[in-house]
Coordinates of C-alpha atoms in Angstrom, one line a residue:
X1 CA 93.8 85.2 125.8
X2 CA 92.2 86.5 122.7
X3 CA 92.0 90.3 122.6
X4 CA 88.5 91.4 122.1
X5 CA 88.4 93.8 118.9
X6 CA 85.4 95.9 120.1
X7 CA 87.6 98.6 121.7
X8 CA 90.2 98.4 118.9
X9 CA 87.4 99.3 116.5
X10 CA 86.3 102.3 118.4
X11 CA 89.8 103.5 119.1
X12 CA 90.5 103.3 115.2
X13 CA 87.3 105.2 114.5
X14 CA 87.7 107.9 117.1
X15 CA 91.4 108.5 116.1
X16 CA 90.1 109.0 112.7
X17 CA 87.3 111.5 114.1
X18 CA 89.8 113.3 116.3
X19 CA 91.4 115.5 113.6
X20 CA 87.9 116.1 112.2
X21 CA 87.0 117.6 115.7
X22 CA 89.4 120.3 115.4
X23 CA 87.5 122.8 113.3
X24 CA 84.7 122.8 115.8
X25 CA 87.0 122.8 118.8
X26 CA 88.4 126.0 117.3
X27 CA 84.8 127.2 117.2
X28 CA 84.1 126.3 120.8
X29 CA 87.3 128.1 122.0
X30 CA 85.9 131.1 120.0
X31 CA 82.7 130.6 121.8
X32 CA 84.2 130.3 125.3
X33 CA 86.2 133.5 124.9
X34 CA 88.7 134.5 127.5
X35 CA 87.4 132.1 130.0
X36 CA 88.2 129.0 127.9
X37 CA 91.0 126.8 128.7
X38 CA 94.2 127.6 126.8
X39 CA 95.7 125.2 124.3
X40 CA 97.9 122.6 125.8
X41 CA 100.8 120.3 124.3
X42 CA 99.4 117.1 123.2
X43 CA 101.5 115.1 125.7
X44 CA 99.7 117.1 128.6
X45 CA 96.3 116.8 127.0
X46 CA 96.4 112.8 126.7
X47 CA 94.0 111.6 129.6
X48 CA 94.6 108.9 131.9
X49 CA 92.5 105.7 131.2
X50 CA 89.1 106.0 132.5
X51 CA 88.0 104.2 135.5
X52 CA 86.3 101.0 134.9
X53 CA 82.7 102.1 135.7
X54 CA 79.7 99.6 134.9
X55 CA 77.5 100.5 132.2
X56 CA 73.9 100.8 133.2
X57 CA 70.7 99.9 131.3
X58 CA 69.4 103.4 131.7
X59 CA 72.5 104.8 130.3
X60 CA 72.4 102.5 127.2
X61 CA 68.8 103.1 126.7
X62 CA 69.1 106.9 126.9
X63 CA 72.1 107.0 124.6
X64 CA 70.2 104.9 122.0
X65 CA 67.3 107.2 122.1
X66 CA 69.6 110.1 121.9
X67 CA 71.3 108.8 118.8
X68 CA 67.9 108.0 117.2
X69 CA 66.9 111.6 117.8
X70 CA 70.1 113.0 116.4
X71 CA 69.8 110.6 113.4
X72 CA 66.3 112.0 112.7
X73 CA 67.5 115.5 113.0
X74 CA 70.3 114.8 110.4
X75 CA 67.5 113.4 108.1
X76 CA 65.8 116.6 108.3
X77 CA 69.0 118.5 107.7
X78 CA 69.6 116.3 104.7
X79 CA 66.2 117.3 103.2
X80 CA 67.0 121.0 103.9
X81 CA 70.4 120.7 102.3
X82 CA 68.8 119.2 99.1
X83 CA 66.4 122.1 99.0
X84 CA 69.1 124.6 99.4
X85 CA 71.1 122.9 96.5
X86 CA 68.1 123.4 94.2
X87 CA 66.8 126.7 95.2
X88 CA 69.8 128.8 96.4
X89 CA 71.3 130.5 93.3
X90 CA 73.3 133.7 93.3
X91 CA 72.0 135.5 90.2
X92 CA 72.7 138.9 89.0
X93 CA 72.7 140.2 92.6
X94 CA 76.1 138.7 93.1
X95 CA 75.1 137.9 96.6
X96 CA 72.8 135.9 98.8
X97 CA 69.6 137.3 100.3
X98 CA 69.4 137.8 104.0
X99 CA 66.9 134.9 104.2
X100 CA 69.3 132.5 102.2
X101 CA 72.3 133.5 104.3
X102 CA 70.2 132.7 107.4
X103 CA 69.2 129.4 106.1
X104 CA 72.8 128.4 105.1
X105 CA 74.3 129.6 108.4
X106 CA 71.6 128.0 110.5
X107 CA 72.0 124.7 108.8
X108 CA 75.6 124.6 109.3
X109 CA 75.3 125.6 113.0
X110 CA 72.8 122.8 113.5
X111 CA 74.9 120.3 111.8
X112 CA 78.0 121.1 113.7
X113 CA 76.0 120.8 116.8
X114 CA 74.8 117.3 115.9
X115 CA 78.5 116.3 115.0
X116 CA 79.7 117.5 118.3
X117 CA 77.2 115.4 120.1
X118 CA 78.0 112.3 117.9
X119 CA 81.7 112.7 118.6
X120 CA 81.2 112.9 122.3
X121 CA 79.1 109.8 122.4
X122 CA 81.7 107.9 120.3
X123 CA 84.5 109.2 122.5
X124 CA 82.6 108.2 125.7
X125 CA 82.3 104.5 124.6
X126 CA 85.8 104.4 123.0
X127 CA 87.4 105.8 126.2
X128 CA 85.8 103.3 128.6
X129 CA 87.7 100.6 130.4
X130 CA 85.4 97.7 130.0
X131 CA 83.9 96.1 133.2
X132 CA 84.3 92.4 133.2
X133 CA 80.9 90.4 134.1
X134 CA 78.4 92.2 131.9
X135 CA 79.5 91.3 128.3
X136 CA 76.0 92.0 127.1
X137 CA 75.9 95.7 128.2
X138 CA 79.5 96.3 127.1
X139 CA 78.8 94.8 123.6
X140 CA 75.6 97.2 123.4
X141 CA 77.8 100.1 124.3
X142 CA 80.3 99.2 121.6
X143 CA 77.4 99.2 119.1
X144 CA 76.3 102.6 120.2
X145 CA 79.9 104.0 119.8
X146 CA 80.3 102.4 116.4
X147 CA 76.8 103.9 115.3
X148 CA 77.8 107.3 116.6
X149 CA 81.0 107.4 114.7
X150 CA 79.5 106.2 111.5
X151 CA 76.7 108.6 111.9
X152 CA 79.3 111.4 112.0
X153 CA 81.2 110.0 109.1
X154 CA 78.2 109.6 106.9
X155 CA 76.6 112.9 107.7
X156 CA 79.8 114.8 107.2
X157 CA 80.5 113.3 103.9
X158 CA 76.9 114.0 102.9
X159 CA 77.1 117.6 103.6
X160 CA 80.5 117.9 101.9
X161 CA 79.2 116.1 98.9
X162 CA 75.9 118.0 98.6
X163 CA 77.8 121.4 98.0
X164 CA 81.0 120.2 96.6
X165 CA 80.5 121.7 93.2
X166 CA 78.6 124.8 94.3
X167 CA 81.2 127.5 94.7
X168 CA 78.7 130.1 95.9
X169 CA 77.4 128.0 98.7
X170 CA 80.8 126.6 99.9
X171 CA 82.1 130.2 99.9
X172 CA 79.3 131.2 102.3
X173 CA 79.8 127.9 104.4
X174 CA 83.5 129.0 104.9
X175 CA 82.6 132.5 106.1
X176 CA 82.8 133.2 109.9
X177 CA 79.4 133.9 111.5
X178 CA 79.5 135.7 114.8
X179 CA 75.8 135.1 115.4
X180 CA 76.3 131.3 115.5
X181 CA 79.9 131.3 116.5
X182 CA 81.0 129.6 113.2
X183 CA 84.7 130.1 112.5
X184 CA 85.9 130.8 109.0
X185 CA 87.1 127.8 107.0
X186 CA 84.5 125.4 108.5
X187 CA 83.5 123.8 105.1
X188 CA 87.1 123.4 104.0
X189 CA 88.0 121.8 107.2
X190 CA 85.1 119.2 106.8
X191 CA 86.3 118.6 103.3
X192 CA 89.7 118.0 104.5
X193 CA 88.4 115.4 107.0
X194 CA 86.4 113.6 104.3
X195 CA 89.5 113.2 102.0
X196 CA 92.1 112.5 104.7
X197 CA 93.6 109.2 103.6
X198 CA 94.4 108.3 107.0
X199 CA 90.8 108.7 108.2
X200 CA 89.6 106.8 105.3
X201 CA 92.0 103.9 106.1
X202 CA 90.9 103.7 109.6
X203 CA 87.3 103.6 109.0
X204 CA 87.8 100.8 106.5
X205 CA 89.9 98.8 108.8
X206 CA 87.5 99.3 111.7
X207 CA 84.7 98.1 109.5
X208 CA 86.9 94.9 108.6
X209 CA 87.2 94.1 112.3
X210 CA 83.4 94.6 112.9
X211 CA 82.6 92.5 110.0
X212 CA 84.9 89.7 111.2
X213 CA 83.3 89.7 114.7
X214 CA 79.8 89.3 113.2
X215 CA 81.1 86.1 111.7
X216 CA 82.1 84.4 115.0
X217 CA 79.0 82.6 116.1
X218 CA 80.3 82.4 119.7
X219 CA 80.6 86.1 120.1
X220 CA 78.4 88.3 122.3
X221 CA 77.8 90.4 119.5
X222 CA 76.3 87.7 117.4
X223 CA 74.2 86.4 120.2
X224 CA 72.8 89.9 120.8
X225 CA 72.0 90.5 117.1
X226 CA 70.4 87.1 116.8
X227 CA 68.1 87.3 120.0
X228 CA 67.2 91.1 120.2
X229 CA 65.5 92.6 117.1
X230 CA 66.2 96.2 118.3
X231 CA 69.9 95.7 118.3
X232 CA 69.7 93.7 115.1
X233 CA 68.2 96.9 113.7
X234 CA 71.1 99.1 115.0
X235 CA 73.5 96.6 113.2
X236 CA 71.5 97.0 110.1
X237 CA 71.5 100.6 110.4
X238 CA 75.5 100.4 110.9
X239 CA 75.6 98.4 107.6
X240 CA 73.7 101.0 105.7
X241 CA 75.8 103.8 107.0
X242 CA 78.9 102.2 106.1
X243 CA 77.7 101.5 102.5
X244 CA 76.5 105.0 102.2
X245 CA 79.6 106.7 103.6
X246 CA 81.8 104.8 101.1
X247 CA 79.6 106.1 98.2
X248 CA 79.7 109.6 99.5
X249 CA 83.4 109.7 100.1
X250 CA 84.1 107.9 96.7
X251 CA 82.1 110.7 95.0
X252 CA 84.0 113.4 96.9
X253 CA 87.3 111.7 95.9
X254 CA 86.3 111.4 92.4
X255 CA 85.4 115.1 92.2
X256 CA 88.5 116.3 93.9
X257 CA 90.7 113.9 91.9
X258 CA 89.5 115.9 88.9
X259 CA 90.5 119.1 90.5
X260 CA 93.5 117.7 92.5
X261 CA 94.6 114.3 91.1
X262 CA 97.3 114.1 93.7
X263 CA 94.6 113.5 96.5
X264 CA 93.2 110.3 94.9
X265 CA 96.7 109.1 93.9
X266 CA 98.1 109.6 97.4
X267 CA 95.4 107.6 98.8
X268 CA 95.6 104.7 96.4
X269 CA 99.4 104.6 96.9
X270 CA 99.4 104.4 100.7
X271 CA 96.3 102.2 101.2
X272 CA 97.7 98.7 100.7
X273 CA 100.9 99.3 102.8
X274 CA 99.0 101.0 105.7
X275 CA 96.3 98.5 105.8
X276 CA 98.7 95.6 105.9
X277 CA 100.8 97.3 108.7
X278 CA 97.8 98.1 110.9
X279 CA 96.3 94.7 110.3
X280 CA 99.5 93.0 111.5
X281 CA 99.6 95.1 114.6
X282 CA 96.1 94.4 115.7
X283 CA 96.3 90.7 114.9
X284 CA 99.5 90.6 117.1
X285 CA 97.7 92.4 120.0
X286 CA 99.7 95.5 119.7
X287 CA 97.2 98.1 120.6
X288 CA 99.1 99.5 123.6
X289 CA 99.6 102.8 121.9
X290 CA 96.3 103.2 120.4
X291 CA 94.6 104.4 123.6
X292 CA 97.1 107.2 123.8
X293 CA 96.3 108.3 120.2
X294 CA 92.6 108.0 121.0
X295 CA 92.8 110.1 124.0
X296 CA 94.9 112.7 122.4
X297 CA 92.3 113.1 119.5
X298 CA 89.5 113.1 122.1
X299 CA 91.2 115.6 124.3
X300 CA 91.3 118.0 121.3
X301 CA 87.4 117.6 121.0
X302 CA 86.8 118.1 124.6
X303 CA 89.4 120.6 125.6
X304 CA 87.3 123.7 125.1
X305 CA 85.1 122.4 128.0
X306 CA 87.9 120.8 130.0
X307 CA 87.2 123.4 132.9
X308 CA 84.4 121.1 134.1
X309 CA 82.9 121.9 137.5
X310 CA 82.7 118.9 140.0
X311 CA 80.6 119.6 142.8
X312 CA 81.4 117.7 146.0
X313 CA 79.0 116.4 148.6
X314 CA 79.0 119.6 150.6
X315 CA 78.4 121.7 147.6
X316 CA 75.7 119.7 146.5
X317 CA 73.9 120.0 150.0
X318 CA 74.5 123.7 149.8
X319 CA 72.9 124.1 146.5
X320 CA 70.1 121.8 147.3
X321 CA 69.4 123.9 150.6
X322 CA 69.1 127.1 148.5
X323 CA 66.3 125.6 146.3
X324 CA 62.6 125.5 146.3
X325 CA 60.1 124.0 143.8
X326 CA 59.7 126.3 140.9
X327 CA 63.3 127.6 140.8
X328 CA 64.8 127.7 137.4
X329 CA 68.2 126.1 136.8
X330 CA 70.2 127.3 133.7
X331 CA 73.2 125.2 132.8
X332 CA 75.9 124.7 130.2
X333 CA 76.3 120.9 130.1
X334 CA 77.4 118.1 127.8
X335 CA 75.0 116.0 126.0
X336 CA 71.8 118.1 125.7
X337 CA 70.0 118.4 122.5
X338 CA 69.5 122.3 123.1
X339 CA 73.5 122.4 122.8
X340 CA 72.9 121.6 119.1
X341 CA 70.8 124.6 118.1
X342 CA 71.0 127.5 120.5
X343 CA 74.3 129.5 120.8
X344 CA 75.0 131.1 124.2
X345 CA 76.7 130.9 127.5
X346 CA 74.0 128.9 128.9
X347 CA 72.3 126.0 126.8
X348 CA 69.8 124.3 129.0
X349 CA 66.9 125.0 131.2
X350 CA 65.6 122.8 134.2
X351 CA 62.8 123.3 136.7
X352 CA 63.4 122.2 140.2
X353 CA 60.4 120.5 141.6
X354 CA 61.9 119.1 144.8
X355 CA 60.9 115.8 146.9
X356 CA 57.2 114.8 147.2
X357 CA 57.3 116.4 150.6
X358 CA 58.5 119.6 149.2
X359 CA 55.8 119.5 146.6
X360 CA 53.2 119.0 149.2
X361 CA 54.7 121.8 151.5
X362 CA 54.4 124.2 148.4
X363 CA 50.7 123.3 148.2
X364 CA 51.0 121.0 145.2
X365 CA 48.3 118.5 145.7
X366 CA 45.9 116.4 143.6
X367 CA 43.2 119.0 144.0
X368 CA 45.6 121.4 141.8
X369 CA 44.7 119.3 138.8
X370 CA 40.8 119.1 139.5
X371 CA 40.0 121.0 136.1
X372 CA 42.3 118.8 134.1
X373 CA 40.8 116.0 131.8
X374 CA 40.8 112.6 133.4
X375 CA 43.8 111.0 131.5
X376 CA 46.4 113.8 132.0
X377 CA 45.1 114.3 135.6
X378 CA 45.8 110.8 136.7
X379 CA 49.1 110.8 135.1
X380 CA 50.2 114.0 136.7
X381 CA 48.8 113.0 140.1
X382 CA 50.8 109.9 140.0
X383 CA 54.0 111.9 139.2
X384 CA 53.4 114.0 142.4
X385 CA 54.5 110.9 144.4
X386 CA 57.5 110.1 142.3
X387 CA 60.5 110.2 144.6
X388 CA 63.3 108.4 142.7
X389 CA 64.6 107.5 139.3
X390 CA 65.2 103.8 138.3
X391 CA 68.7 104.3 139.3
X392 CA 67.5 105.3 142.9
X393 CA 68.7 108.7 142.7
X394 CA 66.2 111.5 143.8
X395 CA 63.7 112.6 141.1
X396 CA 63.7 116.2 142.0
X397 CA 64.0 118.1 138.7
X398 CA 62.0 118.2 135.4
X399 CA 63.5 118.8 132.1
X400 CA 63.1 118.3 128.4
X401 CA 65.8 116.0 126.8
X402 CA 66.1 113.9 123.6
X403 CA 63.9 111.4 125.3
X404 CA 61.1 114.0 126.0
X405 CA 60.0 115.7 129.2
X406 CA 61.3 113.6 132.1
X407 CA 62.3 113.6 135.7
X408 CA 66.0 113.9 136.5
X409 CA 68.3 114.2 139.6
X410 CA 69.8 117.5 140.7
X411 CA 72.5 115.6 142.3
X412 CA 73.3 113.6 139.1
X413 CA 73.3 116.8 137.1
X414 CA 75.8 118.4 139.5
X415 CA 78.1 115.4 139.4
X416 CA 78.3 114.9 135.7
X417 CA 79.3 117.1 132.6
X418 CA 78.4 120.4 134.2
X419 CA 80.3 123.4 133.1
X420 CA 78.3 126.5 134.4
X421 CA 75.2 126.8 136.5
X422 CA 72.8 129.7 137.3
X423 CA 69.7 129.6 139.6
X424 CA 66.9 132.1 139.1
X425 CA 63.7 132.2 141.2
X426 CA 60.5 133.6 139.6
X427 CA 58.9 136.2 141.8
X428 CA 55.4 134.7 142.1
X429 CA 52.5 134.7 144.5
X430 CA 51.9 131.2 146.0
X431 CA 48.8 130.6 143.7
X432 CA 50.9 131.6 140.7
X433 CA 53.8 129.1 141.7
X434 CA 51.2 126.4 142.0
X435 CA 50.0 127.2 138.4
X436 CA 53.6 127.0 137.3
X437 CA 54.4 123.8 138.9
X438 CA 51.1 122.3 137.8
X439 CA 51.8 123.1 134.2
X440 CA 55.3 121.6 134.5
X441 CA 53.9 118.4 135.8
X442 CA 51.2 118.3 133.0
X443 CA 54.0 118.4 130.5
X444 CA 55.8 115.3 131.8
X445 CA 55.8 112.6 129.1
X446 CA 55.6 115.0 126.0
X447 CA 58.1 114.5 123.2
X448 CA 61.0 116.7 122.5
X449 CA 60.6 119.6 120.2
X450 CA 63.5 119.2 117.6
X451 CA 62.3 122.1 115.7
X452 CA 62.5 124.5 118.7
X453 CA 59.1 125.9 117.5
X454 CA 57.2 127.6 120.4
X455 CA 54.1 127.9 118.1
X456 CA 53.7 124.2 118.4
X457 CA 52.6 123.3 121.8
X458 CA 52.5 119.5 121.3
X459 CA 56.3 119.1 121.7
X460 CA 58.8 120.7 124.2
X461 CA 62.4 121.7 124.2
X462 CA 63.9 122.6 127.6
X463 CA 63.2 126.4 127.7
X464 CA 59.8 125.8 126.3
X465 CA 58.8 123.8 129.5
X466 CA 59.9 126.9 131.3
X467 CA 58.1 129.4 129.0
X468 CA 54.8 127.6 129.1
X469 CA 54.8 127.3 132.9
X470 CA 55.9 130.9 133.6
X471 CA 55.0 133.3 130.9
X472 CA 52.4 135.8 131.9
X473 CA 52.4 134.8 135.5
X474 CA 53.6 137.3 138.0
X475 CA 54.0 140.0 135.3
X476 CA 56.6 137.9 133.4
X477 CA 56.2 138.5 129.6
X478 CA 59.2 137.0 127.7
X479 CA 59.4 137.9 124.1
X480 CA 60.2 135.1 121.8
X481 CA 63.1 135.3 119.3
X482 CA 63.0 134.3 115.7
X483 CA 65.8 131.8 114.9
X484 CA 66.0 129.3 111.8
X485 CA 62.6 130.6 110.7
X486 CA 60.7 129.8 114.0
X487 CA 59.8 131.5 117.3
X488 CA 62.3 130.3 120.0
X489 CA 63.6 131.2 123.4
X490 CA 67.1 130.3 124.4
X491 CA 68.5 130.2 128.0
X492 CA 70.5 133.3 127.3
X493 CA 67.3 135.0 126.1
X494 CA 65.5 134.1 129.4
X495 CA 68.7 135.5 131.4
X496 CA 68.7 138.7 129.6
X497 CA 65.1 139.2 130.3
X498 CA 65.6 138.4 133.9
X499 CA 68.4 140.8 134.3
X500 CA 67.0 143.6 132.3
X501 CA 63.2 143.4 133.4
X502 CA 62.5 146.8 135.3
X503 CA 59.9 144.9 137.2
X504 CA 62.6 142.5 138.5
X505 CA 60.3 139.4 138.1
X506 CA 63.1 137.2 138.9
X507 CA 65.5 136.9 141.9
X508 CA 69.1 135.9 141.5
X509 CA 70.0 133.0 143.8
X510 CA 73.2 131.3 142.5
X511 CA 76.0 131.3 139.8
X512 CA 78.5 128.6 139.8
X513 CA 81.7 128.4 137.5
X514 CA 85.0 126.6 137.8
X515 CA 87.7 128.1 139.8
X516 CA 90.2 128.1 137.0
X517 CA 90.8 126.6 133.5
X518 CA 93.1 123.8 134.8
X519 CA 90.7 120.9 134.2
X520 CA 87.9 119.4 136.2
X521 CA 87.7 121.0 139.8
X522 CA 85.6 122.1 142.7
X523 CA 83.4 125.1 141.4
X524 CA 83.2 128.6 143.1
X525 CA 79.6 129.3 144.2
X526 CA 78.7 133.0 143.9
X527 CA 75.8 134.3 146.0
X528 CA 74.3 137.6 146.8
X529 CA 75.4 140.9 145.2
X530 CA 78.8 139.7 144.4
X531 CA 77.3 136.6 142.7
X532 CA 74.8 138.7 140.7
X533 CA 77.5 141.0 139.7
X534 CA 79.7 138.1 138.5
X535 CA 76.8 136.8 136.7
X536 CA 76.1 140.0 134.9
X537 CA 79.7 140.3 133.9
X538 CA 79.7 137.0 132.3
X539 CA 76.6 137.8 130.3
X540 CA 77.7 141.3 129.5
X541 CA 74.6 142.9 131.1

């Protein structure tokens, strides 16, 4: 039976990316502090193969939109990098201005956040055990994993190449930054990734496998690319990224060869022998050890968050029973765009809206939208009766993610990728709570705010939805915080306000955290005074 090369390609790419993830993994360990998982031997860190879980159309579509959003953010970052390269000059001052320092460090933080998200998506599709029966979805998942890996390679090489000959900026990029949790030596670590001969070889060979697959007329890949224009565009983007990455890496190798000739010489001497050996192994079907290498690499990336909380059925029922429409859920979870830009112990904000019956019981009816213009009113009224997601899961929370402001499921959130959860209840009169919920429903469908600019009301990030629905209601007056040149509000900012506000405009409801740092496990649920004290200790308040 012919071994399909899709998984081999992703294994090769993610193995190449694994070493690159170490610099940001070190940063994540620094961010997590004493509560982070300790380093483990590689043999212990290698994960067991993932269960064969079928891909869904919703998952594929969401990840494709997420990658498109990240690619758009990376293009904006590239424009900012080019501007910095032209304008940031250390003159007689001998140092950067505070504004220049903020721009450089903020840009690096945003880049590293995007990179972490790309590696996570690539690792997800590389680590899957394919499910027989739906070759089309599996092939589309492969394309997404390949695209994520090449977006990472291209953007990393681009950042390195942009500032390679600017000693002043690279020195600044190598400084540690407590405000953004950036460790010292980050630029040098990225440079090492770009010039690593093994990583270059793996990418080149992965491309050879992919190109060979596109030449097999009977392959599922060719059938998809010839019948679905959207996926043909994904393939075209993969082609563009491959070419541009080779150009960027070639430039970096050329400049480094001038400074360090042994780098280029080592790469040239090892390339042919290594390429031939790996080719022989793959053609012979000897990829048994590749999965172990992949999971070792990926475990290094994900290890700082290996203390994942896994809520069981009883705990999910317990959490749900504590909630009422209008409650604010603050989380640290994988996969959210807010992870990319906002440092802190909590990264994401969600509003619980409950079931249609709970909404009606809270007084949320079509009459609440009587003063709203016809189009938005009809859209919001239709959403009031929304009970389930396309997956069949309850539609009981509203959040802003890369796809925009959408419904999601509390149960799905509690079962997947959750590392930390807090629940706060705004102290609002019934009429004020209806105003809050009305605003949240009116924001459904708005696009995501990748600039995190609260002065622009046409787009919403996660905490922006909460801010617009709550601020100046019930005495709540949260001050925005300037970051990256715009007015923002992080989840940690909101928590600090709630815990410090002398008017006590929020009630603490719940804090959940893993019981230990020994891997995914049933979390501890903290309630009452003991829970609030634990929550305050975590936040240092």
